[in-house]
mmCIF file of C-alpha atoms and ligand atoms in Angstrom:
data_model
loop_
_atom_site.group_PDB
_atom_site.id
_atom_site.type_symbol
_atom_site.label_atom_id
_atom_site.label_comp_id
_atom_site.label_asym_id
_atom_site.label_seq_id
_atom_site.Cartn_x
_atom_site.Cartn_y
_atom_site.Cartn_z
ATOM 1 C CA MET A 1 62.841 62.619 -137.586
ATOM 2 C CA VAL A 2 63.580 66.020 -136.111
ATOM 3 C CA GLU A 3 60.142 67.658 -136.166
ATOM 4 C CA ASP A 4 56.946 67.098 -138.074
ATOM 5 C CA LYS A 5 56.301 70.712 -138.985
ATOM 6 C CA PRO A 6 56.718 71.794 -142.630
ATOM 7 C CA SER A 7 60.220 72.821 -143.582
ATOM 8 C CA HIS A 8 61.590 76.366 -143.364
ATOM 9 C CA GLU A 9 59.580 78.882 -145.378
ATOM 10 C CA THR A 10 62.275 79.241 -148.036
ATOM 11 C CA SER A 11 61.480 75.749 -149.340
ATOM 12 C CA ARG A 12 59.009 76.324 -152.158
ATOM 13 C CA GLY A 13 56.743 74.227 -154.344
ATOM 14 C CA SER A 14 56.029 74.924 -158.019
ATOM 15 C CA LYS A 15 54.361 73.066 -160.882
ATOM 16 C CA PHE A 16 56.681 71.543 -163.482
ATOM 17 C CA LEU A 17 55.149 69.457 -166.291
ATOM 18 C CA GLY A 18 52.065 69.055 -164.137
ATOM 19 C CA CYS A 19 54.051 67.694 -161.178
ATOM 20 C CA GLU A 20 54.769 69.480 -157.929
ATOM 21 C CA MET A 21 58.470 70.407 -157.894
ATOM 22 C CA ARG A 22 59.793 71.349 -154.466
ATOM 23 C CA GLU A 23 62.797 73.645 -154.278
ATOM 24 C CA HIS A 24 65.090 73.977 -151.263
ATOM 25 C CA ALA A 25 67.633 76.763 -150.918
ATOM 26 C CA ILE A 26 70.874 75.445 -149.415
ATOM 27 C CA ALA A 27 73.714 77.630 -148.139
ATOM 28 C CA ALA A 28 76.951 75.654 -148.404
ATOM 29 C CA ILE A 29 79.831 76.732 -146.158
ATOM 30 C CA PRO A 30 82.680 74.287 -146.893
ATOM 31 C CA GLY A 31 85.089 76.106 -144.520
ATOM 32 C CA ASP A 32 88.600 74.805 -143.842
ATOM 33 C CA GLY A 33 90.777 71.702 -144.136
ATOM 34 C CA ILE A 34 88.889 68.706 -145.514
ATOM 35 C CA GLY A 35 85.603 70.666 -145.242
ATOM 36 C CA PRO A 36 85.633 71.657 -148.958
ATOM 37 C CA GLU A 37 86.494 68.077 -149.987
ATOM 38 C CA VAL A 38 83.631 66.406 -148.131
ATOM 39 C CA ILE A 39 81.071 69.138 -148.866
ATOM 40 C CA ALA A 40 81.855 68.899 -152.599
ATOM 41 C CA ALA A 41 81.244 65.147 -152.325
ATOM 42 C CA GLY A 42 77.968 65.737 -150.491
ATOM 43 C CA LEU A 43 76.688 68.309 -152.998
ATOM 44 C CA GLU A 44 77.533 66.039 -155.924
ATOM 45 C CA VAL A 45 75.630 63.152 -154.374
ATOM 46 C CA LEU A 46 72.676 65.400 -153.445
ATOM 47 C CA GLN A 47 72.335 66.655 -157.027
ATOM 48 C CA VAL A 48 72.349 63.074 -158.379
ATOM 49 C CA LEU A 49 69.724 62.142 -155.810
ATOM 50 C CA ALA A 50 67.505 65.141 -156.649
ATOM 51 C CA GLN A 51 67.760 64.412 -160.368
ATOM 52 C CA LYS A 52 66.874 60.772 -159.843
ATOM 53 C CA ASP A 53 63.982 61.640 -157.532
ATOM 54 C CA GLY A 54 62.565 64.265 -159.901
ATOM 55 C CA ASN A 55 60.246 65.807 -157.311
ATOM 56 C CA PHE A 56 62.617 68.247 -155.682
ATOM 57 C CA ARG A 57 65.596 70.342 -156.576
ATOM 58 C CA LEU A 58 68.277 72.086 -154.558
ATOM 59 C CA ARG A 59 69.334 75.674 -155.189
ATOM 60 C CA VAL A 60 72.832 75.843 -153.699
ATOM 61 C CA GLU A 61 74.828 78.985 -152.966
ATOM 62 C CA THR A 62 78.372 78.554 -151.636
ATOM 63 C CA PHE A 63 79.917 80.978 -149.140
ATOM 64 C CA PRO A 64 83.745 81.185 -148.919
ATOM 65 C CA TRP A 65 83.785 81.864 -145.171
ATOM 66 C CA GLY A 66 86.369 80.375 -142.809
ATOM 67 C CA SER A 67 90.035 80.785 -141.924
ATOM 68 C CA ASP A 68 91.238 81.974 -145.365
ATOM 69 C CA TYR A 69 88.486 84.585 -145.321
ATOM 70 C CA TYR A 70 89.654 85.568 -141.820
ATOM 71 C CA LYS A 71 93.237 86.017 -142.981
ATOM 72 C CA LYS A 72 92.065 88.403 -145.734
ATOM 73 C CA HIS A 73 89.290 90.257 -143.915
ATOM 74 C CA GLY A 74 89.971 89.857 -140.181
ATOM 75 C CA VAL A 75 86.608 88.153 -139.625
ATOM 76 C CA MET A 76 85.419 84.589 -140.206
ATOM 77 C CA MET A 77 82.270 85.820 -141.964
ATOM 78 C CA PRO A 78 80.993 89.272 -142.931
ATOM 79 C CA GLY A 79 78.994 91.366 -140.466
ATOM 80 C CA ASP A 80 75.746 90.684 -142.332
ATOM 81 C CA GLY A 81 76.520 86.930 -142.568
ATOM 82 C CA LEU A 82 73.562 85.808 -140.476
ATOM 83 C CA GLU A 83 71.197 88.076 -142.413
ATOM 84 C CA ARG A 84 72.374 86.506 -145.663
ATOM 85 C CA LEU A 85 71.984 82.960 -144.341
ATOM 86 C CA ARG A 86 68.543 83.630 -142.955
ATOM 87 C CA ALA A 87 66.961 83.364 -146.401
ATOM 88 C CA PHE A 88 67.982 79.697 -146.811
ATOM 89 C CA SER A 89 66.140 76.492 -145.988
ATOM 90 C CA ALA A 90 69.255 74.875 -144.500
ATOM 91 C CA ILE A 91 72.990 75.335 -144.097
ATOM 92 C CA TYR A 92 75.403 72.583 -145.171
ATOM 93 C CA PHE A 93 78.643 73.145 -143.269
ATOM 94 C CA GLY A 94 82.086 71.523 -143.601
ATOM 95 C CA ALA A 95 84.614 72.295 -140.866
ATOM 96 C CA VAL A 96 86.557 75.200 -139.404
ATOM 97 C CA GLY A 97 90.031 75.464 -137.957
ATOM 98 C CA ALA A 98 93.506 76.414 -139.136
ATOM 99 C CA PRO A 99 96.933 75.720 -137.661
ATOM 100 C CA ASP A 100 97.787 79.442 -137.672
ATOM 101 C CA VAL A 101 94.491 80.852 -136.332
ATOM 102 C CA PRO A 102 93.504 80.219 -132.689
ATOM 103 C CA ASP A 103 90.717 77.631 -132.363
ATOM 104 C CA HIS A 104 88.525 79.893 -130.260
ATOM 105 C CA VAL A 105 88.606 82.535 -133.031
ATOM 106 C CA THR A 106 87.562 80.093 -135.760
ATOM 107 C CA LEU A 107 84.928 78.403 -133.614
ATOM 108 C CA TRP A 108 83.292 81.519 -132.176
ATOM 109 C CA GLY A 109 83.659 83.504 -135.405
ATOM 110 C CA LEU A 110 81.665 81.120 -137.566
ATOM 111 C CA ARG A 111 80.219 77.881 -136.244
ATOM 112 C CA LEU A 112 79.107 79.077 -132.824
ATOM 113 C CA ALA A 113 78.082 82.460 -134.256
ATOM 114 C CA ILE A 114 75.624 80.636 -136.516
ATOM 115 C CA CYS A 115 74.433 78.086 -133.911
ATOM 116 C CA GLN A 116 73.820 80.745 -131.271
ATOM 117 C CA GLY A 117 72.673 83.473 -133.674
ATOM 118 C CA PHE A 118 69.977 81.164 -135.054
ATOM 119 C CA ASP A 119 69.145 79.635 -131.663
ATOM 120 C CA GLN A 120 69.854 76.130 -132.985
ATOM 121 C CA TYR A 121 69.466 74.817 -129.488
ATOM 122 C CA VAL A 122 69.418 71.116 -130.366
ATOM 123 C CA ASN A 123 72.527 69.359 -131.580
ATOM 124 C CA LEU A 124 71.516 65.908 -132.712
ATOM 125 C CA ARG A 125 74.121 63.183 -133.177
ATOM 126 C CA PRO A 126 72.976 59.764 -134.357
ATOM 127 C CA THR A 127 75.523 56.976 -133.988
ATOM 128 C CA ARG A 128 75.317 53.414 -135.155
ATOM 129 C CA ILE A 129 77.548 50.843 -136.796
ATOM 130 C CA LEU A 130 76.865 51.024 -140.529
ATOM 131 C CA GLN A 131 76.713 47.864 -142.623
ATOM 132 C CA GLY A 132 80.165 46.561 -143.450
ATOM 133 C CA LEU A 133 81.859 48.495 -140.632
ATOM 134 C CA SER A 134 83.015 47.171 -137.307
ATOM 135 C CA SER A 135 83.468 48.650 -133.876
ATOM 136 C CA PRO A 136 86.826 48.623 -132.072
ATOM 137 C CA LEU A 137 84.846 47.031 -129.215
ATOM 138 C CA ARG A 138 85.563 43.307 -129.464
ATOM 139 C CA ASP A 139 82.079 41.901 -128.962
ATOM 140 C CA CYS A 140 80.015 44.772 -130.325
ATOM 141 C CA LYS A 141 77.745 43.844 -133.252
ATOM 142 C CA PRO A 142 75.935 46.443 -135.408
ATOM 143 C CA GLY A 143 72.615 46.225 -133.525
ATOM 144 C CA ASP A 144 74.370 46.636 -130.165
ATOM 145 C CA LEU A 145 75.244 50.264 -130.796
ATOM 146 C CA ASP A 146 72.386 52.441 -132.036
ATOM 147 C CA TRP A 147 72.363 55.709 -130.142
ATOM 148 C CA MET A 148 70.920 59.171 -130.542
ATOM 149 C CA ILE A 149 72.872 61.813 -128.647
ATOM 150 C CA VAL A 150 71.047 65.074 -127.927
ATOM 151 C CA ARG A 151 73.463 67.873 -127.097
ATOM 152 C CA GLU A 152 72.281 71.144 -125.542
ATOM 153 C CA ASN A 153 73.594 73.643 -128.072
ATOM 154 C CA SER A 154 72.802 77.141 -126.852
ATOM 155 C CA GLU A 155 74.153 77.650 -123.336
ATOM 156 C CA GLY A 156 75.911 75.577 -120.651
ATOM 157 C CA GLU A 157 79.687 75.540 -120.725
ATOM 158 C CA TYR A 158 79.725 77.212 -124.171
ATOM 159 C CA ALA A 159 77.783 80.286 -123.074
ATOM 160 C CA GLY A 160 80.916 82.353 -123.578
ATOM 161 C CA LEU A 161 80.780 83.989 -120.158
ATOM 162 C CA GLY A 162 83.936 84.592 -118.192
ATOM 163 C CA GLY A 163 86.979 86.765 -118.295
ATOM 164 C CA ARG A 164 90.680 87.216 -117.718
ATOM 165 C CA ALA A 165 92.364 89.640 -115.343
ATOM 166 C CA HIS A 166 95.931 90.549 -114.340
ATOM 167 C CA ARG A 167 97.272 89.062 -117.577
ATOM 168 C CA GLY A 168 100.841 87.850 -117.396
ATOM 169 C CA SER A 169 101.189 88.480 -113.669
ATOM 170 C CA PRO A 170 101.423 85.781 -110.985
ATOM 171 C CA GLU A 171 97.935 86.859 -109.884
ATOM 172 C CA GLU A 172 96.464 86.180 -113.315
ATOM 173 C CA VAL A 173 92.979 84.731 -113.146
ATOM 174 C CA ALA A 174 90.555 83.311 -115.722
ATOM 175 C CA THR A 175 86.928 82.331 -115.245
ATOM 176 C CA GLU A 176 84.698 80.267 -117.513
ATOM 177 C CA THR A 177 81.115 80.338 -116.338
ATOM 178 C CA ALA A 178 78.560 77.732 -117.394
ATOM 179 C CA ILE A 179 75.012 79.047 -117.713
ATOM 180 C CA PHE A 180 71.942 76.873 -117.256
ATOM 181 C CA THR A 181 68.533 78.486 -117.591
ATOM 182 C CA ARG A 182 65.167 76.939 -116.789
ATOM 183 C CA ARG A 183 64.018 77.726 -120.328
ATOM 184 C CA GLY A 184 67.163 76.267 -121.903
ATOM 185 C CA VAL A 185 67.261 73.062 -119.882
ATOM 186 C CA THR A 186 63.520 72.449 -120.085
ATOM 187 C CA ARG A 187 63.378 72.794 -123.866
ATOM 188 C CA ILE A 188 66.308 70.434 -124.524
ATOM 189 C CA MET A 189 64.961 67.933 -121.997
ATOM 190 C CA ARG A 190 61.518 68.028 -123.614
ATOM 191 C CA PHE A 191 63.067 67.515 -127.052
ATOM 192 C CA ALA A 192 65.085 64.539 -125.791
ATOM 193 C CA PHE A 193 62.111 62.871 -124.089
ATOM 194 C CA LYS A 194 59.996 63.402 -127.210
ATOM 195 C CA LEU A 195 62.710 61.887 -129.401
ATOM 196 C CA ALA A 196 63.150 58.915 -127.055
ATOM 197 C CA GLN A 197 59.374 58.417 -127.079
ATOM 198 C CA ARG A 198 59.423 58.089 -130.892
ATOM 199 C CA ARG A 199 62.201 55.506 -130.894
ATOM 200 C CA PRO A 200 61.270 51.837 -130.462
ATOM 201 C CA ARG A 201 62.969 51.334 -127.089
ATOM 202 C CA LYS A 202 61.631 54.559 -125.491
ATOM 203 C CA LEU A 203 64.755 54.776 -123.378
ATOM 204 C CA LEU A 204 66.548 57.956 -122.286
ATOM 205 C CA THR A 205 69.715 58.502 -120.255
ATOM 206 C CA VAL A 206 70.194 61.954 -118.717
ATOM 207 C CA VAL A 207 73.908 62.674 -118.269
ATOM 208 C CA THR A 208 75.217 65.177 -115.724
ATOM 209 C CA LYS A 209 77.969 65.574 -113.160
ATOM 210 C CA SER A 210 75.687 66.421 -110.286
ATOM 211 C CA ASN A 211 77.874 64.915 -107.585
ATOM 212 C CA ALA A 212 80.618 67.501 -108.104
ATOM 213 C CA GLN A 213 78.785 70.347 -109.842
ATOM 214 C CA ARG A 214 76.136 70.951 -107.261
ATOM 215 C CA HIS A 215 74.275 73.900 -108.780
ATOM 216 C CA GLY A 216 73.795 73.683 -112.536
ATOM 217 C CA MET A 217 73.923 69.903 -112.722
ATOM 218 C CA VAL A 218 71.539 69.345 -109.817
ATOM 219 C CA PHE A 219 69.247 71.800 -111.623
ATOM 220 C CA TRP A 220 69.471 69.536 -114.733
ATOM 221 C CA ASP A 221 68.514 66.482 -112.679
ATOM 222 C CA GLU A 222 65.548 68.309 -111.140
ATOM 223 C CA ILE A 223 64.240 69.529 -114.499
ATOM 224 C CA ALA A 224 64.678 66.041 -115.985
ATOM 225 C CA ALA A 225 62.445 64.657 -113.225
ATOM 226 C CA GLU A 226 59.849 67.384 -113.861
ATOM 227 C CA VAL A 227 59.766 66.854 -117.646
ATOM 228 C CA ALA A 228 59.695 63.052 -117.222
ATOM 229 C CA LYS A 229 56.186 63.401 -115.763
ATOM 230 C CA GLU A 230 54.971 64.474 -119.234
ATOM 231 C CA PHE A 231 56.413 61.284 -120.782
ATOM 232 C CA ARG A 232 55.281 58.413 -118.564
ATOM 233 C CA ASP A 233 55.937 55.846 -121.320
ATOM 234 C CA VAL A 234 59.636 56.760 -121.553
ATOM 235 C CA THR A 235 61.998 54.830 -119.280
ATOM 236 C CA TRP A 236 64.804 57.101 -118.141
ATOM 237 C CA ASP A 237 67.835 56.997 -115.930
ATOM 238 C CA LYS A 238 70.595 59.339 -114.783
ATOM 239 C CA MET A 239 74.341 58.852 -115.212
ATOM 240 C CA LEU A 240 77.376 60.833 -114.191
ATOM 241 C CA VAL A 241 79.376 61.669 -117.289
ATOM 242 C CA ASP A 242 82.469 59.747 -116.174
ATOM 243 C CA ALA A 243 80.413 56.619 -115.508
ATOM 244 C CA MET A 244 78.697 57.130 -118.856
ATOM 245 C CA THR A 245 82.003 56.725 -120.733
ATOM 246 C CA THR A 246 82.553 53.317 -119.149
ATOM 247 C CA ARG A 247 78.951 52.283 -119.830
ATOM 248 C CA MET A 248 79.324 53.284 -123.512
ATOM 249 C CA VAL A 249 82.357 51.031 -123.794
ATOM 250 C CA GLY A 250 81.207 48.206 -121.504
ATOM 251 C CA LYS A 251 77.452 47.962 -122.095
ATOM 252 C CA PRO A 252 76.668 49.761 -125.357
ATOM 253 C CA SER A 253 73.383 47.931 -125.882
ATOM 254 C CA SER A 254 71.994 49.272 -122.592
ATOM 255 C CA ILE A 255 71.872 52.773 -124.136
ATOM 256 C CA ASP A 256 69.462 54.317 -126.647
ATOM 257 C CA THR A 257 68.852 58.099 -126.444
ATOM 258 C CA ILE A 258 71.226 60.314 -124.454
ATOM 259 C CA VAL A 259 70.801 63.948 -123.413
ATOM 260 C CA ALA A 260 73.726 65.936 -122.041
ATOM 261 C CA THR A 261 75.136 69.428 -121.721
ATOM 262 C CA ASN A 262 77.009 71.218 -124.467
ATOM 263 C CA LEU A 263 80.453 70.107 -123.237
ATOM 264 C CA HIS A 264 79.608 66.630 -121.982
ATOM 265 C CA ALA A 265 77.756 65.676 -125.155
ATOM 266 C CA ASP A 266 80.566 67.060 -127.318
ATOM 267 C CA ILE A 267 83.009 64.682 -125.660
ATOM 268 C CA LEU A 268 80.630 61.707 -125.528
ATOM 269 C CA SER A 269 79.777 62.016 -129.208
ATOM 270 C CA ASP A 270 83.427 61.859 -130.311
ATOM 271 C CA LEU A 271 83.731 58.694 -128.223
ATOM 272 C CA ALA A 272 80.509 57.409 -129.784
ATOM 273 C CA ALA A 273 81.796 58.042 -133.321
ATOM 274 C CA ALA A 274 85.073 56.263 -132.582
ATOM 275 C CA LEU A 275 83.176 53.288 -131.120
ATOM 276 C CA ALA A 276 81.052 53.130 -134.274
ATOM 277 C CA GLY A 277 84.149 52.891 -136.475
ATOM 278 C CA SER A 278 85.575 56.354 -137.252
ATOM 279 C CA LEU A 279 85.169 60.064 -136.650
ATOM 280 C CA GLY A 280 84.885 60.315 -140.445
ATOM 281 C CA ILE A 281 81.421 58.735 -140.621
ATOM 282 C CA ALA A 282 79.491 60.652 -137.974
ATOM 283 C CA PRO A 283 76.899 63.336 -138.789
ATOM 284 C CA THR A 284 75.288 66.095 -136.792
ATOM 285 C CA ALA A 285 72.352 68.473 -137.077
ATOM 286 C CA ASN A 286 72.176 71.852 -135.325
ATOM 287 C CA VAL A 287 68.445 72.331 -135.213
ATOM 288 C CA ASP A 288 66.021 75.097 -134.403
ATOM 289 C CA PRO A 289 63.000 72.820 -133.806
ATOM 290 C CA GLU A 290 60.625 75.795 -133.991
ATOM 291 C CA ARG A 291 61.935 76.573 -137.492
ATOM 292 C CA ARG A 292 62.273 80.306 -136.935
ATOM 293 C CA PHE A 293 65.730 80.101 -138.537
ATOM 294 C CA PRO A 294 67.556 77.753 -140.898
ATOM 295 C CA SER A 295 69.122 74.724 -139.229
ATOM 296 C CA MET A 296 72.718 73.725 -139.914
ATOM 297 C CA PHE A 297 74.053 70.281 -140.843
ATOM 298 C CA GLU A 298 77.711 69.221 -140.570
ATOM 299 C CA PRO A 299 79.870 66.153 -140.150
ATOM 300 C CA ILE A 300 81.158 65.977 -136.570
ATOM 301 C CA HIS A 301 84.809 65.777 -137.576
ATOM 302 C CA GLY A 302 87.041 68.850 -137.752
ATOM 303 C CA ALA A 303 89.345 70.240 -140.425
ATOM 304 C CA ALA A 304 91.714 67.200 -140.204
ATOM 305 C CA PHE A 305 94.875 68.882 -141.509
ATOM 306 C CA ASP A 306 96.848 65.642 -141.411
ATOM 307 C CA ILE A 307 94.902 64.413 -144.443
ATOM 308 C CA THR A 308 93.827 67.665 -146.131
ATOM 309 C CA GLY A 309 94.471 67.710 -149.872
ATOM 310 C CA LYS A 310 95.366 64.015 -150.026
ATOM 311 C CA GLY A 311 92.023 62.986 -151.483
ATOM 312 C CA ILE A 312 91.395 60.372 -148.797
ATOM 313 C CA ALA A 313 88.930 62.159 -146.492
ATOM 314 C CA ASN A 314 86.002 59.904 -145.713
ATOM 315 C CA PRO A 315 82.898 61.556 -147.217
ATOM 316 C CA ILE A 316 80.458 59.293 -145.307
ATOM 317 C CA GLY A 317 80.088 61.753 -142.395
ATOM 318 C CA ALA A 318 79.109 64.502 -144.835
ATOM 319 C CA LEU A 319 76.752 62.142 -146.708
ATOM 320 C CA TRP A 320 74.997 60.932 -143.553
ATOM 321 C CA THR A 321 74.760 64.634 -142.633
ATOM 322 C CA ALA A 322 73.005 65.223 -145.963
ATOM 323 C CA VAL A 323 70.527 62.496 -144.947
ATOM 324 C CA LEU A 324 69.682 64.472 -141.797
ATOM 325 C CA MET A 325 69.312 67.652 -143.857
ATOM 326 C CA LEU A 326 66.937 66.017 -146.360
ATOM 327 C CA ASP A 327 64.903 64.605 -143.508
ATOM 328 C CA HIS A 328 64.633 68.068 -141.965
ATOM 329 C CA LEU A 329 63.580 69.533 -145.328
ATOM 330 C CA GLY A 330 60.736 67.036 -145.492
ATOM 331 C CA GLU A 331 62.379 64.883 -148.214
ATOM 332 C CA LYS A 332 62.026 61.767 -146.117
ATOM 333 C CA GLU A 333 61.996 59.228 -148.952
ATOM 334 C CA ALA A 334 65.098 60.744 -150.539
ATOM 335 C CA ALA A 335 66.786 60.716 -147.120
ATOM 336 C CA LEU A 336 66.039 57.006 -146.771
ATOM 337 C CA ARG A 337 67.326 56.260 -150.261
ATOM 338 C CA LEU A 338 70.545 58.145 -149.664
ATOM 339 C CA MET A 339 71.138 56.268 -146.418
ATOM 340 C CA GLN A 340 70.510 52.979 -148.226
ATOM 341 C CA ALA A 341 72.974 53.941 -150.970
ATOM 342 C CA VAL A 342 75.608 54.893 -148.384
ATOM 343 C CA GLU A 343 75.181 51.584 -146.564
ATOM 344 C CA ARG A 344 75.318 49.647 -149.808
ATOM 345 C CA VAL A 345 78.747 51.174 -150.376
ATOM 346 C CA THR A 346 80.017 50.655 -146.818
ATOM 347 C CA ALA A 347 78.765 47.055 -146.995
ATOM 348 C CA SER A 348 80.667 46.531 -150.279
ATOM 349 C CA GLY A 349 83.975 47.036 -148.461
ATOM 350 C CA LEU A 350 84.954 50.206 -150.351
ATOM 351 C CA HIS A 351 86.475 52.034 -147.374
ATOM 352 C CA THR A 352 88.770 55.050 -146.973
ATOM 353 C CA PRO A 353 91.993 54.633 -144.904
ATOM 354 C CA ASP A 354 90.390 55.789 -141.624
ATOM 355 C CA LEU A 355 88.251 52.631 -141.878
ATOM 356 C CA GLY A 356 91.212 50.456 -142.781
ATOM 357 C CA GLY A 357 90.681 50.586 -146.560
ATOM 358 C CA LYS A 358 92.484 52.123 -149.521
ATOM 359 C CA ALA A 359 89.636 53.943 -151.273
ATOM 360 C CA THR A 360 89.759 57.656 -152.069
ATOM 361 C CA THR A 361 87.094 60.292 -151.440
ATOM 362 C CA ARG A 362 86.422 60.282 -155.211
ATOM 363 C CA GLU A 363 85.904 56.507 -155.352
ATOM 364 C CA VAL A 364 83.502 56.407 -152.406
ATOM 365 C CA THR A 365 81.563 59.407 -153.750
ATOM 366 C CA SER A 366 81.245 57.884 -157.222
ATOM 367 C CA ALA A 367 80.179 54.562 -155.731
ATOM 368 C CA VAL A 368 77.383 56.247 -153.751
ATOM 369 C CA CYS A 369 76.259 58.120 -156.903
ATOM 370 C CA ASP A 370 76.230 54.800 -158.794
ATOM 371 C CA ALA A 371 74.277 53.114 -155.996
ATOM 372 C CA ILE A 372 71.641 55.869 -156.267
ATOM 373 C CA GLN A 373 71.502 55.579 -160.061
ATOM 374 C CA LEU A 374 71.289 51.805 -159.985
ATOM 375 C CA ALA A 375 68.634 51.617 -157.298
ATOM 376 C CA ASN A 376 65.506 49.875 -158.478
ATOM 377 C CA ALA A 377 63.714 52.331 -160.741
ATOM 378 C CA LEU A 378 60.445 51.413 -159.044
ATOM 379 C CA MET A 379 61.771 52.875 -155.835
ATOM 380 C CA PHE A 380 61.858 56.329 -157.425
HETATM 381 P P1 LIG B 401 88.190 69.598 -133.958
HETATM 382 O O1 LIG B 401 88.999 70.239 -132.891
HETATM 383 O O2 LIG B 401 87.587 70.558 -134.915
HETATM 384 O O3 LIG B 401 87.223 68.552 -133.460
HETATM 385 P P2 LIG B 401 90.401 67.829 -134.436
HETATM 386 O O4 LIG B 401 91.642 68.300 -135.094
HETATM 387 O O5 LIG B 401 90.396 67.555 -132.984
HETATM 388 O O6 LIG B 401 89.222 68.801 -134.869
HETATM 389 P P3 LIG B 401 89.621 66.191 -136.545
HETATM 390 O O7 LIG B 401 90.029 67.244 -137.483
HETATM 391 O O8 LIG B 401 88.190 65.861 -136.535
HETATM 392 O O9 LIG B 401 89.958 66.502 -135.080
HETATM 393 O O10 LIG B 401 90.506 64.900 -136.801
HETATM 394 C C1 LIG B 401 90.827 63.936 -135.825
HETATM 395 C C2 LIG B 401 91.431 62.705 -136.516
HETATM 396 O O11 LIG B 401 90.408 62.042 -137.233
HETATM 397 C C3 LIG B 401 92.510 63.071 -137.518
HETATM 398 O O12 LIG B 401 93.543 62.126 -137.495
HETATM 399 C C4 LIG B 401 91.793 63.032 -138.835
HETATM 400 O O13 LIG B 401 92.607 62.722 -139.916
HETATM 401 C C5 LIG B 401 90.722 61.972 -138.619
HETATM 402 N N1 LIG B 401 89.536 62.322 -139.397
HETATM 403 C C6 LIG B 401 88.619 63.242 -139.109
HETATM 404 N N2 LIG B 401 87.698 63.324 -140.063
HETATM 405 C C7 LIG B 401 88.032 62.428 -141.002
HETATM 406 C C8 LIG B 401 87.472 62.037 -142.253
HETATM 407 N N3 LIG B 401 86.333 62.586 -142.733
HETATM 408 N N4 LIG B 401 88.100 61.089 -142.956
HETATM 409 C C9 LIG B 401 89.202 60.498 -142.492
HETATM 410 N N5 LIG B 401 89.784 60.813 -141.324
HETATM 411 C C10 LIG B 401 89.214 61.770 -140.584
#
């Protein structure tokens, strides 16, 4: 789904009993809050899937980085963290954040350090209503909401540029500068058009705020029009981000693929997840499409301290995330089977409390493992 090129060079093939056995090296970073709970669920399901498939295996190494690590060492990950991750095929990430560590420290110290350090410039966020789930939108049926949000993930409002001066005085000033480069905007726009072109409806909405932000956002609109010339078969339109929120709620079926800046897409994708049923089900992929570096896969939800340790975190977001990771690693059949197993469980009505049910993380995880085991042997 993401790119057709072979997976990162650290995925290897070897002969086992005359069959080709593919091995993928996965760096797991469970992080904080419910991160460890949902990543443990995901790894358990992935191992069952690999065993059942028999043609690939996962070599997983877990890194204890996050807020606890910060409290002991003063950093969210060691100085050579990126070097150590570089050797892996993919990174499977939980969540970061702690009530007693500022959010900008946890975010910049780990998640953004990896995304920006590995130039994972595409943040892909599929959203649809899974079988057995319902949208809070009254008339919205599953087929009415099937979106792919493409978030620019390397610059924009999250470029980290700005500063503070005259701290504590009445003259105190803070600036936060968004950066848009021709290279950055063109590459995300091209990715989004290409993705829209591969989807059945070939429909793309470019989101900006070019009425009020008359430099960077007008630049986005201009580059969208330039790139559109390379994709004549894609129908595209432009929306202001505020109008886009009302369109997502009022006319969800008029939308297919969306491309937006780092900040706008971050906000729109939380709305999208809520409209599809819960923040707990939504996945995301931070992708380097050129595959120079490992890509990183994570559920979109955060650390969720209100439910940490209660055993009721919804693992579906982490499992759908694992589907994206398998797809990226070239294990497309296994990705499909995992998605089918997940939807068999959501369709069965076994739901965690965020979806209105009473099931625990353990019960949903076991049910997905069972659905994989019970799947028609001929499928494997
Ligand atoms: P961030 O700032 O990192 O996005 P946040 O604190 O704003 O994090 P979340 O941690 O994602 O937001 O949680 C928002 C709400 O959604 C919380 O009430 C939380 O319990 C719920 N939630 C998030 N993820 C899950 C999940 N996997 N299962 C059940 N509920 C969840």
